[in-house]
Amino acid sequence: MEVVESLPDLVLKCKNAFAKEFGCDPIVGAKAPGRVNIIGEHTDYNDGYVFPMAIPLYSVMVGRYNGTSKIRIATSAEVDNPKRVEFDTPSKENPLTQGEPKWANYVKGVLHHFSHDISGFDAFIISNVPLGGGLSSSASVEVVTCTFLEALTGKSLLLADKALLCQKAEHTFANMPCGIMDQFISCMGKANSALLIDCRSLETKTVTLEGGKSDVDDSVAFLVVNSNVKHQLSGSEYPQRRGDCFKAAELLGVKSLRDANMTALRDKRDELGERVYKRGLHVVSEIERCTKAVKAIEERQLEELGRLMYQSHVSLRDLYEVSCPELDELVDITMITPGVYGSRMTGGGFGGCIVALVKASQAPKIVEEIHKNYSKKATCYVFNGVDGASQIQL
Ligand code: ADP
Ligand code: MG
């Protein structure tokens, strides 16, 4: 099992890195977690529900005003070079623009939407959220930047506004038309809980899972297994699926698939064509599974939640066709391993992670089974939900 650096250790490392880079001690700091989506995949752009949980992997940012008109930011992550950028403080006349290195666009985007009126500062970022592993390192960097800026300037934002600002930064500066899930959960996560997000109304509901209880036999945890593969895509896979969903909604005469149901889909099967029909079936059933998952947790029906997770995987594999052999293999292994309630691929697909609901006491044995049976090298984490982003006292 992956031993994850604790938050205090990560903060200390970040403070030391800052001191080495800029020759003085940082004064303000912030943290923002990554996330795993428990259920509700490819539902966000269909106005549906998603159900993510903030995980104890964080991006940390520390820094201070530097008394100049320059902003200097450095990262320790394995990103495109240079790992330190320097630019003039923006103004209305001279706003920030995207450019190279690419990683800095996530930070600049947040800065751009946060304020045109900020004094020069230095900052350092350290993160243990794996990059591009489907645990949302990008949102954690955006949200930590925004939280850091709140700490630095004393201006504070409502959580939903902050999440939307960070999403806008990703759209406009990183050219990634992402949904709202990642930024919402990084801002609003709660310990031992997951967050139901209605992607249409942006209403949220915190649902507490009783994992992390001292009563070991009864406690559950989420096992996240990184397949460590990312299949090369042609670039058309996701736009095509989005397009199929919008086409299905149009043919059904509804605003989005959120308003569709199984009967309507079946009635129009011939008109939709097999592929669009299958995409629609996934989305409509996945939105329904999300609602059922929340009910299952509230009634502590863990077997039911596990079943829903397996069903979600099958639907993503066979109907939405975004899984891959490695993710299927990992789910298959968990299906025959004692102590697992259910599992599924999580994230966009074609690689990345699976998430499994497991008995916490059995987690080490389950991890052992995965390492023994998976044909490639997996990275395994055991998580319970954590609180969302916050400032940290240094
Ligand atoms: P993920 O699923 O991890 O969010 P993305 O492709 O959306 O994957 O985002 C990864 C990108 O975010 C990286 O390539 C980098 O540009 C940026 N990023 C993530 N973490 C950091 C970090 N600690 N420092 C600088 N940039 C980061
Ligand atoms: Mg991302």
CSV table of C-alpha atoms and ligand atoms in Angstrom, one decimal:
chain,number,residue,atom,x,y,z
A,1,MET,CA,0.0,0.0,0.0
A,2,GLU,CA,1.2,3.4,-0.8
A,3,VAL,CA,2.4,5.3,2.2
A,4,VAL,CA,1.2,8.8,1.8
A,5,GLU,CA,3.1,11.7,3.2
A,6,SER,CA,1.1,13.4,6.0
A,7,LEU,CA,-0.1,16.9,5.5
A,8,PRO,CA,2.2,18.4,8.2
A,9,ASP,CA,5.2,16.7,6.5
A,10,LEU,CA,4.1,18.1,3.1
A,11,VAL,CA,3.7,21.6,4.6
A,12,LEU,CA,7.1,21.4,6.2
A,13,LYS,CA,8.7,20.3,2.9
A,14,CYS,CA,7.0,23.2,1.1
A,15,LYS,CA,8.2,25.7,3.7
A,16,ASN,CA,11.8,24.4,3.4
A,17,ALA,CA,11.5,24.5,-0.4
A,18,PHE,CA,10.3,28.0,-0.3
A,19,ALA,CA,13.1,29.1,2.0
A,20,LYS,CA,15.7,27.5,-0.3
A,21,GLU,CA,14.2,29.0,-3.4
A,22,PHE,CA,13.5,32.6,-2.2
A,23,GLY,CA,15.9,33.0,0.8
A,24,CYS,CA,13.3,33.8,3.4
A,25,ASP,CA,10.5,32.1,5.3
A,26,PRO,CA,6.9,32.0,3.9
A,27,ILE,CA,4.2,33.8,5.9
A,28,VAL,CA,0.9,32.4,4.5
A,29,GLY,CA,-0.1,29.0,3.3
A,30,ALA,CA,-3.0,26.9,2.0
A,31,LYS,CA,-3.9,23.3,1.2
A,32,ALA,CA,-6.4,21.8,-1.3
A,33,PRO,CA,-7.2,18.1,-1.7
A,34,GLY,CA,-7.5,15.9,-4.7
A,35,ARG,CA,-10.6,13.8,-5.2
A,36,VAL,CA,-12.0,10.5,-6.3
A,37,ASN,CA,-15.5,10.1,-7.8
A,38,ILE,CA,-17.4,7.3,-6.1
A,39,ILE,CA,-20.2,7.2,-8.7
A,40,GLY,CA,-21.7,9.3,-11.4
A,41,GLU,CA,-19.3,9.2,-14.4
A,42,HIS,CA,-19.9,11.1,-17.6
A,43,THR,CA,-23.1,12.6,-16.0
A,44,ASP,CA,-21.8,16.1,-15.4
A,45,TYR,CA,-22.2,17.5,-18.9
A,46,ASN,CA,-25.6,15.9,-19.0
A,47,ASP,CA,-26.9,18.0,-16.1
A,48,GLY,CA,-26.8,14.9,-13.9
A,49,TYR,CA,-25.4,14.1,-10.5
A,50,VAL,CA,-21.8,13.3,-9.4
A,51,PHE,CA,-20.7,11.9,-6.1
A,52,PRO,CA,-17.0,12.7,-5.3
A,53,MET,CA,-15.0,12.5,-2.1
A,54,ALA,CA,-12.0,14.7,-1.2
A,55,ILE,CA,-9.0,12.5,-0.5
A,56,PRO,CA,-5.9,13.0,1.8
A,57,LEU,CA,-3.6,13.9,-1.1
A,58,TYR,CA,-3.0,17.6,-1.3
A,59,SER,CA,-1.5,20.5,-3.1
A,60,VAL,CA,0.1,22.9,-0.7
A,61,MET,CA,1.1,26.5,-1.5
A,62,VAL,CA,3.1,28.8,0.8
A,63,GLY,CA,4.5,32.3,0.2
A,64,ARG,CA,4.5,36.0,1.0
A,65,TYR,CA,4.5,39.4,-0.5
A,66,ASN,CA,8.0,40.3,-1.9
A,67,GLY,CA,7.7,44.1,-2.0
A,68,THR,CA,8.3,44.3,-5.7
A,69,SER,CA,6.1,44.4,-8.8
A,70,LYS,CA,7.0,40.8,-9.7
A,71,ILE,CA,5.2,37.6,-9.1
A,72,ARG,CA,7.4,34.5,-8.8
A,73,ILE,CA,6.0,31.0,-8.5
A,74,ALA,CA,7.9,27.7,-8.3
A,75,THR,CA,6.7,24.1,-8.2
A,76,SER,CA,8.5,20.9,-7.3
A,77,ALA,CA,6.2,18.8,-9.6
A,78,GLU,CA,7.3,16.8,-12.6
A,79,VAL,CA,5.9,19.3,-15.1
A,80,ASP,CA,7.2,21.1,-18.2
A,81,ASN,CA,10.2,23.4,-17.7
A,82,PRO,CA,11.0,25.9,-16.3
A,83,LYS,CA,9.7,25.0,-12.9
A,84,ARG,CA,9.9,28.6,-11.8
A,85,VAL,CA,8.1,31.4,-13.5
A,86,GLU,CA,8.3,35.2,-13.0
A,87,PHE,CA,6.0,37.8,-14.4
A,88,ASP,CA,4.8,41.4,-13.8
A,89,THR,CA,1.9,41.9,-11.5
A,90,PRO,CA,-1.2,42.2,-13.8
A,91,SER,CA,-3.3,45.2,-14.2
A,92,LYS,CA,-6.5,46.0,-16.2
A,93,GLU,CA,-4.3,47.4,-19.0
A,94,ASN,CA,-1.8,44.6,-18.8
A,95,PRO,CA,-3.7,41.4,-17.9
A,96,LEU,CA,-2.2,37.9,-17.6
A,97,THR,CA,-2.3,35.7,-20.6
A,98,GLN,CA,-1.7,32.0,-21.1
A,99,GLY,CA,1.6,30.7,-22.4
A,100,GLU,CA,4.6,28.5,-21.5
A,101,PRO,CA,5.3,26.6,-19.3
A,102,LYS,CA,1.8,25.0,-19.4
A,103,TRP,CA,1.6,24.2,-15.7
A,104,ALA,CA,1.8,27.9,-14.8
A,105,ASN,CA,-1.5,28.5,-16.7
A,106,TYR,CA,-3.5,26.8,-13.9
A,107,VAL,CA,-2.0,29.3,-11.4
A,108,LYS,CA,-2.2,32.3,-13.7
A,109,GLY,CA,-5.7,31.5,-14.7
A,110,VAL,CA,-6.8,31.7,-11.1
A,111,LEU,CA,-4.8,34.8,-10.4
A,112,HIS,CA,-6.4,36.4,-13.5
A,113,HIS,CA,-9.9,35.7,-12.4
A,114,PHE,CA,-9.2,36.5,-8.7
A,115,SER,CA,-7.9,40.1,-9.1
A,116,HIS,CA,-6.2,42.5,-11.4
A,117,ASP,CA,-4.9,44.4,-8.5
A,118,ILE,CA,-2.4,42.4,-6.5
A,119,SER,CA,1.1,43.3,-5.2
A,120,GLY,CA,4.2,41.2,-6.0
A,121,PHE,CA,4.6,37.9,-4.2
A,122,ASP,CA,6.6,34.7,-4.1
A,123,ALA,CA,5.1,31.3,-3.8
A,124,PHE,CA,6.0,27.6,-3.8
A,125,ILE,CA,3.8,24.6,-4.6
A,126,ILE,CA,4.3,21.1,-3.5
A,127,SER,CA,1.7,18.3,-4.2
A,128,ASN,CA,1.4,14.6,-3.7
A,129,VAL,CA,-1.7,14.3,-5.9
A,130,PRO,CA,-0.4,12.3,-8.9
A,131,LEU,CA,-0.4,14.3,-12.1
A,132,GLY,CA,-2.7,13.1,-14.8
A,133,GLY,CA,-3.8,10.1,-12.7
A,134,GLY,CA,-7.4,10.9,-12.5
A,135,LEU,CA,-7.3,12.2,-8.9
A,136,SER,CA,-7.5,15.8,-10.1
A,137,SER,CA,-4.2,17.4,-9.5
A,138,SER,CA,-5.2,20.3,-11.7
A,139,ALA,CA,-8.2,21.3,-9.6
A,140,SER,CA,-6.2,20.9,-6.4
A,141,VAL,CA,-3.6,23.3,-7.8
A,142,GLU,CA,-6.3,25.8,-8.9
A,143,VAL,CA,-8.1,25.7,-5.6
A,144,VAL,CA,-4.9,25.9,-3.5
A,145,THR,CA,-3.9,28.9,-5.5
A,146,CYS,CA,-7.2,30.6,-4.9
A,147,THR,CA,-7.1,29.7,-1.2
A,148,PHE,CA,-3.5,31.0,-1.0
A,149,LEU,CA,-4.6,34.3,-2.6
A,150,GLU,CA,-7.4,34.6,-0.1
A,151,ALA,CA,-4.9,34.2,2.7
A,152,LEU,CA,-2.5,36.6,1.2
A,153,THR,CA,-5.0,39.4,0.4
A,154,GLY,CA,-7.6,38.9,3.1
A,155,LYS,CA,-10.3,38.8,0.4
A,156,SER,CA,-12.5,35.8,0.9
A,157,LEU,CA,-14.9,34.1,-1.5
A,158,LEU,CA,-18.0,32.0,-1.0
A,159,LEU,CA,-17.1,28.3,-1.6
A,160,ALA,CA,-19.3,28.0,-4.7
A,161,ASP,CA,-17.9,31.2,-6.2
A,162,LYS,CA,-14.4,30.0,-5.5
A,163,ALA,CA,-15.0,26.7,-7.2
A,164,LEU,CA,-16.5,28.4,-10.2
A,165,LEU,CA,-13.6,30.8,-10.5
A,166,CYS,CA,-11.2,27.9,-10.5
A,167,GLN,CA,-13.2,26.1,-13.1
A,168,LYS,CA,-13.2,29.2,-15.3
A,169,ALA,CA,-9.4,29.4,-14.9
A,170,GLU,CA,-9.1,25.8,-16.3
A,171,HIS,CA,-11.5,26.7,-19.2
A,172,THR,CA,-9.8,29.9,-20.1
A,173,PHE,CA,-6.1,29.4,-19.3
A,174,ALA,CA,-5.7,25.6,-19.7
A,175,ASN,CA,-8.2,25.2,-22.5
A,176,MET,CA,-9.8,22.3,-20.7
A,177,PRO,CA,-13.6,22.4,-20.8
A,178,CYS,CA,-14.0,20.6,-17.5
A,179,GLY,CA,-17.2,20.2,-15.5
A,180,ILE,CA,-17.6,21.6,-12.0
A,181,MET,CA,-17.0,18.4,-9.9
A,182,ASP,CA,-13.3,18.6,-9.2
A,183,GLN,CA,-13.3,22.2,-8.0
A,184,PHE,CA,-16.5,21.8,-6.0
A,185,ILE,CA,-15.2,18.9,-4.0
A,186,SER,CA,-11.7,20.3,-3.5
A,187,CYS,CA,-13.4,23.4,-2.0
A,188,MET,CA,-16.3,21.7,-0.1
A,189,GLY,CA,-15.1,18.2,1.0
A,190,LYS,CA,-15.9,17.1,4.5
A,191,ALA,CA,-14.2,14.5,6.7
A,192,ASN,CA,-15.6,11.0,6.3
A,193,SER,CA,-18.1,12.3,3.7
A,194,ALA,CA,-18.8,12.4,0.0
A,195,LEU,CA,-20.5,15.3,-1.8
A,196,LEU,CA,-23.6,14.8,-4.0
A,197,ILE,CA,-23.5,17.6,-6.6
A,198,ASP,CA,-26.4,18.4,-8.8
A,199,CYS,CA,-24.6,19.6,-11.9
A,200,ARG,CA,-27.7,21.4,-13.1
A,201,SER,CA,-28.6,23.5,-10.1
A,202,LEU,CA,-25.1,23.3,-8.4
A,203,GLU,CA,-26.9,22.3,-5.2
A,204,THR,CA,-24.7,20.1,-3.0
A,205,LYS,CA,-25.4,17.7,-0.2
A,206,THR,CA,-22.8,16.3,2.2
A,207,VAL,CA,-23.3,12.6,2.8
A,208,THR,CA,-21.4,11.1,5.7
A,209,LEU,CA,-19.9,7.7,5.3
A,210,GLU,CA,-19.2,6.0,8.6
A,211,GLY,CA,-15.7,5.0,7.5
A,212,GLY,CA,-12.9,6.0,9.8
A,213,LYS,CA,-14.9,4.8,12.9
A,214,SER,CA,-12.9,3.4,15.7
A,215,ASP,CA,-14.9,0.2,15.5
A,216,VAL,CA,-12.6,-1.5,13.1
A,217,ASP,CA,-14.7,-4.4,12.0
A,218,ASP,CA,-17.5,-2.2,10.9
A,219,SER,CA,-15.6,0.6,9.3
A,220,VAL,CA,-15.2,1.0,5.5
A,221,ALA,CA,-12.7,2.7,3.3
A,222,PHE,CA,-12.2,3.5,-0.3
A,223,LEU,CA,-9.4,1.7,-2.0
A,224,VAL,CA,-8.1,3.7,-5.0
A,225,VAL,CA,-6.0,1.7,-7.4
A,226,ASN,CA,-4.0,3.5,-10.1
A,227,SER,CA,-3.7,1.2,-13.1
A,228,ASN,CA,-0.7,3.4,-14.1
A,229,VAL,CA,-1.8,3.3,-17.7
A,230,LYS,CA,-3.1,6.1,-19.8
A,231,HIS,CA,-4.1,5.0,-23.3
A,232,GLN,CA,-3.3,7.4,-26.2
A,233,LEU,CA,-6.6,8.8,-27.5
A,234,SER,CA,-7.1,10.2,-30.9
A,235,GLY,CA,-8.8,13.3,-29.4
A,236,SER,CA,-12.2,12.5,-30.8
A,237,GLU,CA,-13.4,10.0,-28.1
A,238,TYR,CA,-14.8,12.5,-25.5
A,239,PRO,CA,-16.2,15.1,-28.0
A,240,GLN,CA,-17.9,12.2,-29.8
A,241,ARG,CA,-19.6,10.9,-26.7
A,242,ARG,CA,-20.7,14.3,-25.6
A,243,GLY,CA,-22.1,14.8,-29.1
A,244,ASP,CA,-24.0,11.5,-28.8
A,245,CYS,CA,-25.5,12.6,-25.5
A,246,PHE,CA,-26.6,15.9,-26.9
A,247,LYS,CA,-28.0,14.2,-30.0
A,248,ALA,CA,-30.0,11.7,-27.8
A,249,ALA,CA,-31.4,14.6,-25.7
A,250,GLU,CA,-32.4,16.5,-28.9
A,251,LEU,CA,-34.1,13.4,-30.4
A,252,LEU,CA,-36.0,12.8,-27.2
A,253,GLY,CA,-37.1,16.4,-27.1
A,254,VAL,CA,-35.5,17.2,-23.7
A,255,LYS,CA,-33.0,19.8,-22.6
A,256,SER,CA,-30.5,17.3,-21.5
A,257,LEU,CA,-30.4,13.5,-20.6
A,258,ARG,CA,-31.1,14.5,-17.0
A,259,ASP,CA,-34.7,14.9,-18.2
A,260,ALA,CA,-34.8,11.6,-20.1
A,261,ASN,CA,-35.9,8.2,-18.8
A,262,MET,CA,-35.5,4.5,-19.8
A,263,THR,CA,-38.9,4.2,-21.4
A,264,ALA,CA,-38.4,7.2,-23.6
A,265,LEU,CA,-35.0,5.9,-24.7
A,266,ARG,CA,-36.4,2.5,-25.5
A,267,ASP,CA,-39.3,4.0,-27.5
A,268,LYS,CA,-36.8,5.9,-29.7
A,269,ARG,CA,-34.2,3.2,-30.0
A,270,ASP,CA,-34.5,2.9,-33.8
A,271,GLU,CA,-34.4,6.6,-34.3
A,272,LEU,CA,-31.4,7.1,-32.0
A,273,GLY,CA,-29.4,4.3,-33.6
A,274,GLU,CA,-27.5,1.7,-31.5
A,275,ARG,CA,-24.5,3.7,-30.5
A,276,VAL,CA,-26.4,6.8,-29.4
A,277,TYR,CA,-28.9,4.6,-27.6
A,278,LYS,CA,-26.2,2.9,-25.7
A,279,ARG,CA,-24.6,6.2,-24.6
A,280,GLY,CA,-28.0,7.4,-23.5
A,281,LEU,CA,-28.7,4.2,-21.5
A,282,HIS,CA,-25.4,4.7,-19.6
A,283,VAL,CA,-26.1,8.3,-18.7
A,284,VAL,CA,-29.7,7.8,-17.7
A,285,SER,CA,-28.9,4.7,-15.6
A,286,GLU,CA,-25.8,6.3,-14.1
A,287,ILE,CA,-27.8,9.4,-12.9
A,288,GLU,CA,-30.3,7.0,-11.3
A,289,ARG,CA,-27.4,5.0,-9.7
A,290,CYS,CA,-26.1,8.2,-8.1
A,291,THR,CA,-29.3,8.9,-6.3
A,292,LYS,CA,-29.6,5.3,-5.3
A,293,ALA,CA,-26.0,5.4,-3.9
A,294,VAL,CA,-26.8,8.3,-1.6
A,295,LYS,CA,-29.8,6.4,-0.3
A,296,ALA,CA,-27.8,3.3,0.2
A,297,ILE,CA,-25.3,5.1,2.3
A,298,GLU,CA,-27.9,6.9,4.3
A,299,GLU,CA,-29.5,3.5,5.0
A,300,ARG,CA,-26.1,2.0,5.5
A,301,GLN,CA,-26.7,-0.6,2.8
A,302,LEU,CA,-23.1,-1.1,1.9
A,303,GLU,CA,-23.7,-4.2,-0.3
A,304,GLU,CA,-26.2,-2.1,-2.3
A,305,LEU,CA,-23.6,0.7,-2.8
A,306,GLY,CA,-21.1,-2.0,-3.9
A,307,ARG,CA,-23.6,-3.4,-6.4
A,308,LEU,CA,-24.2,0.0,-7.8
A,309,MET,CA,-20.5,0.6,-8.3
A,310,TYR,CA,-20.1,-2.7,-10.2
A,311,GLN,CA,-23.1,-1.8,-12.3
A,312,SER,CA,-21.6,1.5,-13.0
A,313,HIS,CA,-18.4,-0.1,-14.2
A,314,VAL,CA,-20.3,-2.5,-16.5
A,315,SER,CA,-22.2,0.4,-18.0
A,316,LEU,CA,-19.1,2.4,-18.6
A,317,ARG,CA,-17.4,-0.6,-20.1
A,318,ASP,CA,-20.2,-1.9,-22.4
A,319,LEU,CA,-22.5,1.0,-23.0
A,320,TYR,CA,-20.3,4.1,-22.8
A,321,GLU,CA,-17.2,2.2,-23.9
A,322,VAL,CA,-14.6,4.2,-22.0
A,323,SER,CA,-12.9,1.5,-20.0
A,324,CYS,CA,-9.8,-0.4,-21.0
A,325,PRO,CA,-8.4,-3.9,-20.4
A,326,GLU,CA,-6.3,-2.8,-17.3
A,327,LEU,CA,-9.3,-1.2,-15.6
A,328,ASP,CA,-11.5,-4.2,-16.3
A,329,GLU,CA,-8.8,-6.5,-15.0
A,330,LEU,CA,-8.5,-4.6,-11.7
A,331,VAL,CA,-12.3,-4.6,-11.3
A,332,ASP,CA,-12.4,-8.3,-12.0
A,333,ILE,CA,-9.7,-9.0,-9.4
A,334,THR,CA,-11.7,-7.1,-6.7
A,335,MET,CA,-14.8,-9.0,-7.6
A,336,ILE,CA,-13.4,-12.2,-6.4
A,337,THR,CA,-11.5,-10.8,-3.4
A,338,PRO,CA,-13.1,-11.0,0.1
A,339,GLY,CA,-13.8,-7.7,1.8
A,340,VAL,CA,-14.7,-5.8,-1.3
A,341,TYR,CA,-18.3,-4.5,-1.6
A,342,GLY,CA,-17.9,-3.1,-5.1
A,343,SER,CA,-15.7,-1.3,-7.5
A,344,ARG,CA,-15.6,0.6,-10.7
A,345,MET,CA,-13.4,2.6,-13.0
A,346,THR,CA,-13.3,6.3,-11.9
A,347,GLY,CA,-12.6,9.4,-13.9
A,348,GLY,CA,-12.9,9.9,-17.7
A,349,GLY,CA,-11.6,6.4,-18.6
A,350,PHE,CA,-9.1,4.7,-20.9
A,351,GLY,CA,-6.7,4.4,-18.0
A,352,GLY,CA,-6.3,6.0,-14.6
A,353,CYS,CA,-7.9,4.6,-11.5
A,354,ILE,CA,-10.5,2.3,-10.1
A,355,VAL,CA,-12.2,2.9,-6.8
A,356,ALA,CA,-13.4,0.1,-4.5
A,357,LEU,CA,-15.6,0.2,-1.4
A,358,VAL,CA,-13.8,-2.1,1.1
A,359,LYS,CA,-13.9,-3.3,4.7
A,360,ALA,CA,-11.1,-1.2,6.2
A,361,SER,CA,-9.8,-4.1,8.2
A,362,GLN,CA,-9.3,-6.2,5.0
A,363,ALA,CA,-7.7,-3.4,3.0
A,364,PRO,CA,-4.1,-4.7,3.4
A,365,LYS,CA,-5.0,-8.2,2.2
A,366,ILE,CA,-7.0,-6.8,-0.8
A,367,VAL,CA,-4.0,-4.7,-1.8
A,368,GLU,CA,-1.8,-7.8,-1.6
A,369,GLU,CA,-4.2,-9.6,-3.9
A,370,ILE,CA,-4.1,-6.8,-6.4
A,371,HIS,CA,-0.3,-6.7,-6.5
A,372,LYS,CA,-0.2,-10.5,-6.9
A,373,ASN,CA,-2.8,-10.7,-9.7
A,374,TYR,CA,-2.6,-7.5,-11.7
A,375,SER,CA,-0.5,-7.9,-14.9
A,376,LYS,CA,1.1,-4.4,-14.6
A,377,LYS,CA,2.3,-2.4,-11.6
A,378,ALA,CA,-0.5,-0.9,-9.6
A,379,THR,CA,-0.4,1.9,-7.0
A,380,CYS,CA,-2.9,1.4,-4.2
A,381,TYR,CA,-4.2,4.0,-1.7
A,382,VAL,CA,-6.7,3.5,1.1
A,383,PHE,CA,-8.7,6.7,1.8
A,384,ASN,CA,-11.5,8.1,3.8
A,385,GLY,CA,-13.0,11.5,3.0
A,386,VAL,CA,-11.2,14.7,4.2
A,387,ASP,CA,-12.1,18.3,4.6
A,388,GLY,CA,-11.8,20.6,1.6
A,389,ALA,CA,-9.3,23.4,1.0
A,390,SER,CA,-8.3,25.8,3.8
A,391,GLN,CA,-5.6,28.2,4.8
A,392,ILE,CA,-2.9,26.8,7.0
A,393,GLN,CA,-1.1,28.4,9.9
A,394,LEU,CA,2.7,28.2,9.3
B,1,ADP,P1,-5.4,15.5,-13.3
B,1,ADP,O1,-6.3,14.3,-13.6
B,1,ADP,O2,-4.3,15.1,-12.4
B,1,ADP,O3,-6.1,16.7,-13.0
B,1,ADP,P2,-4.8,17.1,-15.6
B,1,ADP,O4,-4.2,16.7,-16.9
B,1,ADP,O5,-6.2,17.7,-15.6
B,1,ADP,O6,-4.7,15.8,-14.7
B,1,ADP,O7,-3.8,18.1,-14.9
B,1,ADP,C1,-2.5,17.9,-14.8
B,1,ADP,C2,-1.7,19.2,-15.0
B,1,ADP,O8,-2.0,20.1,-13.9
B,1,ADP,C3,-0.2,19.0,-15.0
B,1,ADP,O9,0.3,18.6,-16.3
B,1,ADP,C4,0.3,20.4,-14.6
B,1,ADP,O10,0.3,21.2,-15.8
B,1,ADP,C5,-0.8,20.8,-13.7
B,1,ADP,N1,-0.4,20.5,-12.3
B,1,ADP,C6,-0.8,19.5,-11.5
B,1,ADP,N2,-0.2,19.5,-10.3
B,1,ADP,C7,0.7,20.5,-10.4
B,1,ADP,C8,1.7,20.9,-9.4
B,1,ADP,N3,1.9,20.4,-8.2
B,1,ADP,N4,2.5,22.0,-9.8
B,1,ADP,C9,2.3,22.6,-11.0
B,1,ADP,N5,1.4,22.2,-11.9
B,1,ADP,C10,0.6,21.1,-11.6
B,2,MG,MG,-7.6,17.7,-14.1
